[in-house]
GROMACS .gro file of C-alpha atoms in nm:
model
  366
    1MET     CA    1  15.299  17.345   0.902
    2ILE     CA    2  15.567  17.096   0.759
    3GLN     CA    3  15.519  16.731   0.844
    4PHE     CA    4  15.867  16.646   0.938
    5GLY     CA    5  15.888  16.914   1.188
    6PHE     CA    6  15.791  16.770   1.553
    7GLY     CA    7  15.868  17.072   1.785
    8PHE     CA    8  15.621  17.260   1.963
    9ARG     CA    9  15.326  17.056   1.810
   10LYS     CA   10  15.053  16.875   2.020
   11GLN     CA   11  15.121  16.502   2.033
   12HIS     CA   12  15.437  16.514   1.860
   13GLY     CA   13  15.719  16.411   2.101
   14THR     CA   14  16.105  16.329   2.067
   15PRO     CA   15  16.060  15.955   2.053
   16GLU     CA   16  15.861  15.965   1.749
   17GLN     CA   17  16.138  16.174   1.567
   18LEU     CA   18  16.409  15.972   1.702
   19HIS     CA   19  16.215  15.640   1.577
   20ARG     CA   20  16.200  15.803   1.225
   21VAL     CA   21  16.582  15.868   1.203
   22VAL     CA   22  16.697  15.525   1.364
   23ASN     CA   23  16.446  15.340   1.150
   24TYR     CA   24  16.557  15.490   0.843
   25ALA     CA   25  16.923  15.428   0.929
   26LEU     CA   26  16.867  15.073   1.034
   27GLU     CA   27  16.690  14.976   0.719
   28ALA     CA   28  17.003  15.111   0.508
   29ILE     CA   29  17.221  14.901   0.721
   30GLU     CA   30  17.007  14.599   0.662
   31LYS     CA   31  17.011  14.639   0.288
   32LYS     CA   32  17.389  14.705   0.293
   33GLU     CA   33  17.340  15.074   0.230
   34TYR     CA   34  17.522  15.386   0.343
   35ALA     CA   35  17.297  15.614   0.545
   36VAL     CA   36  17.489  15.954   0.573
   37ALA     CA   37  17.342  16.210   0.797
   38VAL     CA   38  17.443  16.578   0.887
   39PHE     CA   39  17.286  16.739   1.207
   40LEU     CA   40  17.284  17.105   1.188
   41ASP     CA   41  17.312  17.354   1.462
   42ILE     CA   42  17.139  17.683   1.408
   43GLN     CA   43  17.332  17.943   1.598
   44GLN     CA   44  17.119  18.134   1.884
   45ALA     CA   45  16.800  18.026   1.697
   46PHE     CA   46  16.552  18.184   1.884
   47ASP     CA   47  16.756  18.503   1.964
   48ARG     CA   48  16.816  18.585   1.586
   49VAL     CA   49  16.496  18.531   1.420
   50TRP     CA   50  16.470  18.814   1.166
   51HIS     CA   51  16.167  19.026   1.243
   52PRO     CA   52  16.090  19.154   0.878
   53GLY     CA   53  16.124  18.797   0.766
   54LEU     CA   54  15.893  18.653   1.027
   55LEU     CA   55  15.643  18.924   0.954
   56TYR     CA   56  15.649  18.846   0.601
   57LYS     CA   57  15.586  18.479   0.635
   58ALA     CA   58  15.311  18.570   0.908
   59LYS     CA   59  15.131  18.814   0.683
   60ARG     CA   60  15.108  18.520   0.413
   61LEU     CA   61  14.965  18.261   0.684
   62LEU     CA   62  14.755  18.467   0.932
   63THR     CA   63  14.438  18.678   0.904
   64PRO     CA   64  14.491  19.054   0.870
   65GLN     CA   65  14.355  19.100   1.219
   66LEU     CA   66  14.579  18.833   1.378
   67PHE     CA   67  14.876  18.936   1.188
   68GLN     CA   68  14.823  19.296   1.318
   69VAL     CA   69  14.819  19.154   1.669
   70ILE     CA   70  15.167  18.983   1.592
   71LYS     CA   71  15.314  19.282   1.441
   72SER     CA   72  15.215  19.460   1.752
   73PHE     CA   73  15.353  19.211   2.000
   74LEU     CA   74  15.703  19.227   1.808
   75GLU     CA   75  15.746  19.598   1.737
   76GLY     CA   76  15.865  19.849   1.975
   77ARG     CA   77  16.025  19.603   2.220
   78THR     CA   78  16.335  19.743   2.392
   79PHE     CA   79  16.598  19.607   2.634
   80ARG     CA   80  16.868  19.765   2.862
   81VAL     CA   81  17.161  19.590   3.078
   82ALA     CA   82  17.200  19.662   3.455
   83ASP     CA   83  17.482  19.569   3.644
   84ASP     CA   84  17.584  19.663   3.998
   85GLY     CA   85  17.366  19.962   3.979
   86CYS     CA   86  17.468  20.089   3.654
   87LYS     CA   87  17.229  20.109   3.346
   88SER     CA   88  17.301  20.090   2.987
   89SER     CA   89  17.106  20.309   2.739
   90ILE     CA   90  16.776  20.166   2.602
   91LYS     CA   91  16.809  19.970   2.275
   92SER     CA   92  16.553  19.842   2.035
   93ILE     CA   93  16.521  19.452   1.979
   94GLU     CA   94  16.525  19.401   1.609
   95ALA     CA   95  16.541  19.030   1.613
   96GLY     CA   96  16.467  18.712   1.808
   97VAL     CA   97  16.117  18.592   1.938
   98PRO     CA   98  16.067  18.638   2.331
   99GLN     CA   99  16.150  18.325   2.492
  100GLY     CA  100  15.931  18.173   2.797
  101SER     CA  101  15.641  18.347   2.595
  102VAL     CA  102  15.352  18.138   2.515
  103LEU     CA  103  15.372  18.303   2.137
  104GLY     CA  104  15.764  18.242   2.109
  105PRO     CA  105  15.760  17.878   2.003
  106THR     CA  106  15.460  17.942   1.763
  107LEU     CA  107  15.645  18.247   1.617
  108TYR     CA  108  15.965  18.025   1.568
  109SER     CA  109  15.768  17.739   1.397
  110ILE     CA  110  15.614  18.001   1.140
  111PHE     CA  111  15.950  18.138   1.093
  112SER     CA  112  16.120  17.804   1.019
  113ALA     CA  113  15.818  17.643   0.818
  114ASP     CA  114  15.939  17.680   0.477
  115ILE     CA  115  16.316  17.540   0.531
  116PRO     CA  116  16.405  17.307   0.222
  117ASN     CA  117  16.246  16.959   0.216
  118HIS     CA  118  16.294  16.654   0.003
  119MET     CA  119  16.151  16.796  -0.272
  120ALA     CA  120  16.448  17.017  -0.315
  121ILE     CA  121  16.648  16.698  -0.362
  122THR     CA  122  16.668  16.608  -0.747
  123SER     CA  123  16.949  16.376  -0.769
  124VAL     CA  124  16.783  16.094  -0.593
  125ASP     CA  125  16.428  15.973  -0.557
  126LYS     CA  126  16.267  16.171  -0.279
  127SER     CA  127  16.179  15.867  -0.071
  128ASP     CA  128  16.567  15.822  -0.017
  129THR     CA  129  16.593  16.129   0.179
  130LEU     CA  130  16.458  16.191   0.527
  131ILE     CA  131  16.448  16.534   0.729
  132ALA     CA  132  16.376  16.551   1.074
  133THR     CA  133  16.340  16.881   1.278
  134TYR     CA  134  16.262  16.925   1.619
  135ALA     CA  135  16.262  17.302   1.715
  136ASP     CA  136  16.606  17.421   1.614
  137ASP     CA  137  16.761  17.063   1.592
  138THR     CA  138  16.756  16.950   1.225
  139ALA     CA  139  16.898  16.616   1.090
  140VAL     CA  140  16.901  16.524   0.720
  141LEU     CA  141  16.988  16.174   0.615
  142THR     CA  142  17.016  16.031   0.272
  143LYS     CA  143  17.101  15.674   0.169
  144SER     CA  144  17.236  15.471  -0.107
  145SER     CA  145  17.434  15.151  -0.209
  146CYS     CA  146  17.683  15.395  -0.338
  147ILE     CA  147  17.821  15.613  -0.098
  148LEU     CA  148  17.906  15.867  -0.361
  149LEU     CA  149  17.538  15.901  -0.462
  150ALA     CA  150  17.443  15.945  -0.080
  151LYS     CA  151  17.702  16.208  -0.050
  152SER     CA  152  17.595  16.389  -0.347
  153ALA     CA  153  17.226  16.405  -0.247
  154LEU     CA  154  17.324  16.513   0.100
  155GLN     CA  155  17.554  16.797  -0.038
  156GLU     CA  156  17.246  16.903  -0.267
  157PHE     CA  157  17.050  16.940   0.024
  158LEU     CA  158  17.301  17.124   0.229
  159ASP     CA  159  17.335  17.375  -0.044
  160ALA     CA  160  16.972  17.439  -0.070
  161PHE     CA  161  16.961  17.492   0.319
  162GLN     CA  162  17.262  17.739   0.290
  163GLU     CA  163  17.041  17.938   0.020
  164TRP     CA  164  16.759  17.954   0.264
  165ALA     CA  165  16.960  18.050   0.570
  166SER     CA  166  17.119  18.334   0.368
  167LYS     CA  167  16.786  18.461   0.238
  168TRP     CA  168  16.650  18.478   0.574
  169ASN     CA  169  16.949  18.582   0.787
  170VAL     CA  170  16.977  18.258   0.981
  171CYS     CA  171  17.319  18.171   1.120
  172ILE     CA  172  17.446  17.805   1.091
  173ASN     CA  173  17.722  17.720   1.325
  174ALA     CA  174  17.923  17.485   1.100
  175GLY     CA  175  18.174  17.407   1.370
  176LYS     CA  176  17.903  17.240   1.561
  177CYS     CA  177  17.729  17.047   1.294
  178ALA     CA  178  17.827  16.682   1.270
  179ASN     CA  179  17.836  16.454   0.991
  180VAL     CA  180  17.795  16.079   1.068
  181THR     CA  181  17.788  15.758   0.835
  182PHE     CA  182  17.561  15.488   0.973
  183THR     CA  183  17.704  15.154   0.839
  184ASN     CA  184  17.851  14.834   0.917
  185ARG     CA  185  18.142  14.902   0.677
  186VAL     CA  186  18.468  15.058   0.729
  187GLN     CA  187  18.404  15.342   0.459
  188ASN     CA  188  18.290  15.693   0.574
  189CYS     CA  189  18.113  15.944   0.375
  190PRO     CA  190  18.337  16.200   0.172
  191VAL     CA  191  18.353  16.519   0.296
  192VAL     CA  192  18.042  16.757   0.285
  193SER     CA  193  18.064  17.134   0.323
  194LEU     CA  194  17.831  17.407   0.421
  195ASN     CA  195  17.879  17.760   0.318
  196GLY     CA  196  18.206  17.660   0.205
  197ARG     CA  197  18.330  17.492   0.525
  198VAL     CA  198  18.413  17.121   0.533
  199LEU     CA  199  18.181  16.954   0.804
  200ASP     CA  200  18.361  16.730   1.054
  201HIS     CA  201  18.297  16.378   1.026
  202SER     CA  202  18.207  16.206   1.365
  203LEU     CA  203  18.160  15.835   1.497
  204ALA     CA  204  17.862  15.932   1.705
  205HIS     CA  205  17.636  16.246   1.771
  206ARG     CA  206  17.394  16.327   2.038
  207TYR     CA  207  17.057  16.410   1.880
  208LEU     CA  208  16.750  16.492   2.091
  209GLY     CA  209  16.944  16.352   2.392
  210VAL     CA  210  17.014  16.030   2.225
  211ILE     CA  211  17.364  15.931   2.124
  212LEU     CA  212  17.337  15.779   1.771
  213ALA     CA  213  17.666  15.592   1.684
  214ARG     CA  214  17.735  15.457   1.337
  215SER     CA  215  17.650  15.091   1.420
  216LEU     CA  216  17.338  15.212   1.608
  217THR     CA  217  17.391  14.967   1.898
  218PHE     CA  218  17.324  15.240   2.155
  219GLU     CA  219  17.627  15.112   2.389
  220ARG     CA  220  17.775  15.451   2.400
  221HIS     CA  221  17.437  15.597   2.479
  222VAL     CA  222  17.388  15.339   2.783
  223THR     CA  223  17.724  15.427   2.916
  224SER     CA  224  17.650  15.794   2.917
  225LEU     CA  225  17.345  15.707   3.088
  226GLN     CA  226  17.522  15.531   3.355
  227GLN     CA  227  17.763  15.814   3.423
  228GLN     CA  228  17.486  16.065   3.429
  229TYR     CA  229  17.282  15.859   3.674
  230ARG     CA  230  17.560  15.794   3.906
  231ALA     CA  231  17.637  16.167   3.914
  232LYS     CA  232  17.267  16.231   4.021
  233LEU     CA  233  17.260  15.948   4.270
  234ASN     CA  234  17.575  16.065   4.438
  235LYS     CA  235  17.420  16.399   4.471
  236MET     CA  236  17.097  16.266   4.626
  237SER     CA  237  17.245  15.981   4.832
  238TRP     CA  238  17.208  16.169   5.159
  239LEU     CA  239  16.846  16.208   5.069
  240LEU     CA  240  16.777  15.852   4.955
  241SER     CA  241  16.988  15.668   5.202
  242ALA     CA  242  16.800  15.428   5.443
  243LYS     CA  243  16.932  15.652   5.732
  244ASN     CA  244  16.738  15.942   5.629
  245LYS     CA  245  16.417  16.001   5.796
  246LEU     CA  246  16.235  16.086   5.470
  247SER     CA  247  15.937  15.836   5.445
  248LEU     CA  248  15.997  15.528   5.191
  249GLU     CA  249  15.700  15.642   4.998
  250ASN     CA  250  15.844  15.978   4.924
  251LYS     CA  251  16.200  15.831   4.850
  252VAL     CA  252  16.038  15.602   4.586
  253LYS     CA  253  15.846  15.912   4.433
  254ILE     CA  254  16.193  16.097   4.406
  255TYR     CA  255  16.322  15.770   4.226
  256LYS     CA  256  16.035  15.769   3.998
  257CYS     CA  257  15.995  16.117   3.897
  258ILE     CA  258  16.382  16.219   3.881
  259LEU     CA  259  16.614  15.927   3.852
  260ALA     CA  260  16.404  15.661   3.675
  261ALA     CA  261  16.281  15.949   3.432
  262SER     CA  262  16.632  15.989   3.296
  263LEU     CA  263  16.675  15.602   3.242
  264PHE     CA  264  16.343  15.562   3.042
  265TYR     CA  265  16.361  15.882   2.824
  266ALA     CA  266  16.350  15.751   2.447
  267ILE     CA  267  16.360  15.378   2.574
  268GLN     CA  268  16.105  15.332   2.278
  269VAL     CA  269  16.402  15.386   2.052
  270TYR     CA  270  16.723  15.302   2.252
  271GLY     CA  271  16.534  14.972   2.433
  272ILE     CA  272  16.625  14.780   2.110
  273THR     CA  273  16.993  14.750   2.249
  274ALA     CA  274  17.143  14.429   2.348
  275LYS     CA  275  17.033  14.291   2.664
  276SER     CA  276  17.393  14.306   2.802
  277HIS     CA  277  17.324  14.673   2.776
  278LEU     CA  278  16.988  14.675   2.918
  279ASN     CA  279  17.111  14.477   3.208
  280LYS     CA  280  17.323  14.784   3.304
  281ILE     CA  281  17.003  14.968   3.352
  282ARG     CA  282  16.900  14.688   3.565
  283VAL     CA  283  17.175  14.707   3.804
  284LEU     CA  284  17.128  15.082   3.842
  285GLN     CA  285  16.782  15.039   3.935
  286ALA     CA  286  16.858  14.754   4.168
  287LYS     CA  287  17.141  14.942   4.340
  288THR     CA  288  16.923  15.249   4.389
  289LEU     CA  289  16.613  15.054   4.544
  290ARG     CA  290  16.865  14.856   4.775
  291MET     CA  291  16.987  15.192   4.910
  292ILE     CA  292  16.634  15.325   4.945
  293SER     CA  293  16.515  15.030   5.121
  294GLY     CA  294  16.826  14.958   5.309
  295SER     CA  295  16.792  14.585   5.228
  296PRO     CA  296  17.091  14.349   5.301
  297TRP     CA  297  17.276  14.182   5.021
  298TYR     CA  298  17.084  13.830   5.069
  299ILE     CA  299  16.728  13.974   4.976
  300ARG     CA  300  16.657  13.939   4.620
  301THR     CA  301  16.599  14.241   4.401
  302ARG     CA  302  16.259  14.118   4.272
  303ASN     CA  303  16.136  14.101   4.616
  304ILE     CA  304  16.260  14.452   4.690
  305GLU     CA  305  16.080  14.579   4.366
  306ARG     CA  306  15.757  14.401   4.451
  307ASP     CA  307  15.744  14.541   4.822
  308LEU     CA  308  15.811  14.888   4.670
  309LYS     CA  309  15.546  14.816   4.408
  310LEU     CA  310  15.803  14.878   4.101
  311PRO     CA  311  15.804  14.678   3.782
  312LYS     CA  312  16.092  14.499   3.658
  313ILE     CA  313  16.294  14.693   3.388
  314GLY     CA  314  16.161  14.457   3.111
  315ASP     CA  315  15.804  14.486   3.219
  316ARG     CA  316  15.825  14.869   3.234
  317ILE     CA  317  15.979  14.873   2.883
  318GLN     CA  318  15.686  14.640   2.753
  319VAL     CA  319  15.437  14.880   2.891
  320ILE     CA  320  15.591  15.192   2.761
  321ALA     CA  321  15.622  15.012   2.418
  322GLN     CA  322  15.248  14.930   2.446
  323LYS     CA  323  15.119  15.294   2.504
  324TYR     CA  324  15.378  15.413   2.234
  325THR     CA  325  15.227  15.177   1.995
  326GLU     CA  326  14.885  15.278   2.064
  327ARG     CA  327  14.981  15.675   2.055
  328LEU     CA  328  15.126  15.618   1.700
  329GLY     CA  329  14.808  15.448   1.582
  330ALA     CA  330  14.620  15.759   1.656
  331HIS     CA  331  14.890  16.028   1.573
  332PRO     CA  332  14.769  16.313   1.369
  333ASN     CA  333  15.088  16.300   1.167
  334SER     CA  334  15.117  16.075   0.888
  335LEU     CA  335  15.479  16.030   0.925
  336ALA     CA  336  15.442  15.900   1.244
  337ARG     CA  337  15.163  15.684   1.162
  338ARG     CA  338  15.370  15.513   0.898
  339LEU     CA  339  15.586  15.415   1.195
  340ASN     CA  340  15.283  15.230   1.364
  341THR     CA  341  15.223  15.057   1.043
  342ALA     CA  342  15.580  14.917   1.078
  343CYS     CA  343  15.492  14.818   1.453
  344ASN     CA  344  15.189  14.632   1.331
  345ARG     CA  345  15.369  14.410   1.073
  346THR     CA  346  15.428  14.051   1.125
  347ARG     CA  347  15.784  13.975   1.211
  348VAL     CA  348  16.003  13.981   0.898
  349ARG     CA  349  16.303  13.793   0.835
  350ARG     CA  350  16.612  13.994   0.823
  351ARG     CA  351  16.968  13.947   0.728
  352LEU     CA  352  17.110  14.087   1.033
  353LYS     CA  353  16.995  13.940   1.388
  354ARG     CA  354  16.916  14.300   1.526
  355HIS     CA  355  16.598  14.451   1.660
  356HIS     CA  356  16.429  14.759   1.527
  357PRO     CA  357  16.214  15.003   1.727
  358GLN     CA  358  15.903  14.841   1.593
  359ASP     CA  359  16.029  14.499   1.721
  360LEU     CA  360  16.031  14.626   2.074
  361LEU     CA  361  15.662  14.536   2.163
  362ASN     CA  362  15.714  14.167   2.070
  363ARG     CA  363  16.075  14.153   2.233
  364ILE     CA  364  16.114  13.914   2.508
  365LEU     CA  365  16.295  14.053   2.800
  366THR     CA  366  16.350  13.871   3.114
   0.00000   0.00000   0.00000
């Protein structure tokens, strides 16, 4: 299994993969380098897995007995379409892995395990190239003080990736792929292409649910969180209102499980944003708790949080950061353990007064 693939694997989550990408780009910005990235979109990734190619790869990895089980699982599958009492003729399924099945994610991981890695990059040192995959979401980043060198290395990987995709009947949706330049400078990455099509350059892209903008301040992500949160809250206001007869305990549980879960997703990474942006998250929680409890305006938010047994945002972030650091320390993947090594370093002096994900545990949040 490829080390940089974090999808469908035990103890491998999206925060670790996001941490790798963000840390790589921030280090480039700190050194006045350009970090150029391409976020690849595989069209109908699970539905178009080529069965002959999958069986070929599975035969090389699995024992003969287990291979025969996989082969019988894939072969002979059929489907038909029914609509308003009418049924189509039966057709055979010649591609795709059954979604919703236990084996589906494992089969896709076997099929995509040999995608090009940094060893395919020859124009720059392999340590200057980062590849991050999570299921069908793939990001590749290269960095250099010269934007032309970074672009050259990135294009080299894209050519290797397109060659792999053509060999294994993988369809890349170039129209949905994004090219982002992470830098504090004005200059953007020169155009790169995939299968002869120039990729659109973007100022920001949503990767694994987090918006990554060129300066990595996470301002756009927090703004998006506010909009999504308010939309959810409006739909649930009738249920969480103080006038509703639902018990206070159940209202708090709804907030924790549904509303707060979206706010704290990937906070291990985007929690390094400015305190002014984190304050927007505090305001969302304060308004929600005030709605739940029906407290008047003169009751302090901290008193409401204490009565409802909910920690302050800053305290919650510290607890999450502590657990995340401990998880990285015992992580089975060496790439994630390196992130923990960065977390345990003594505070380094940086050119820019900016926080990195490894600083979150020691950051003072009031």
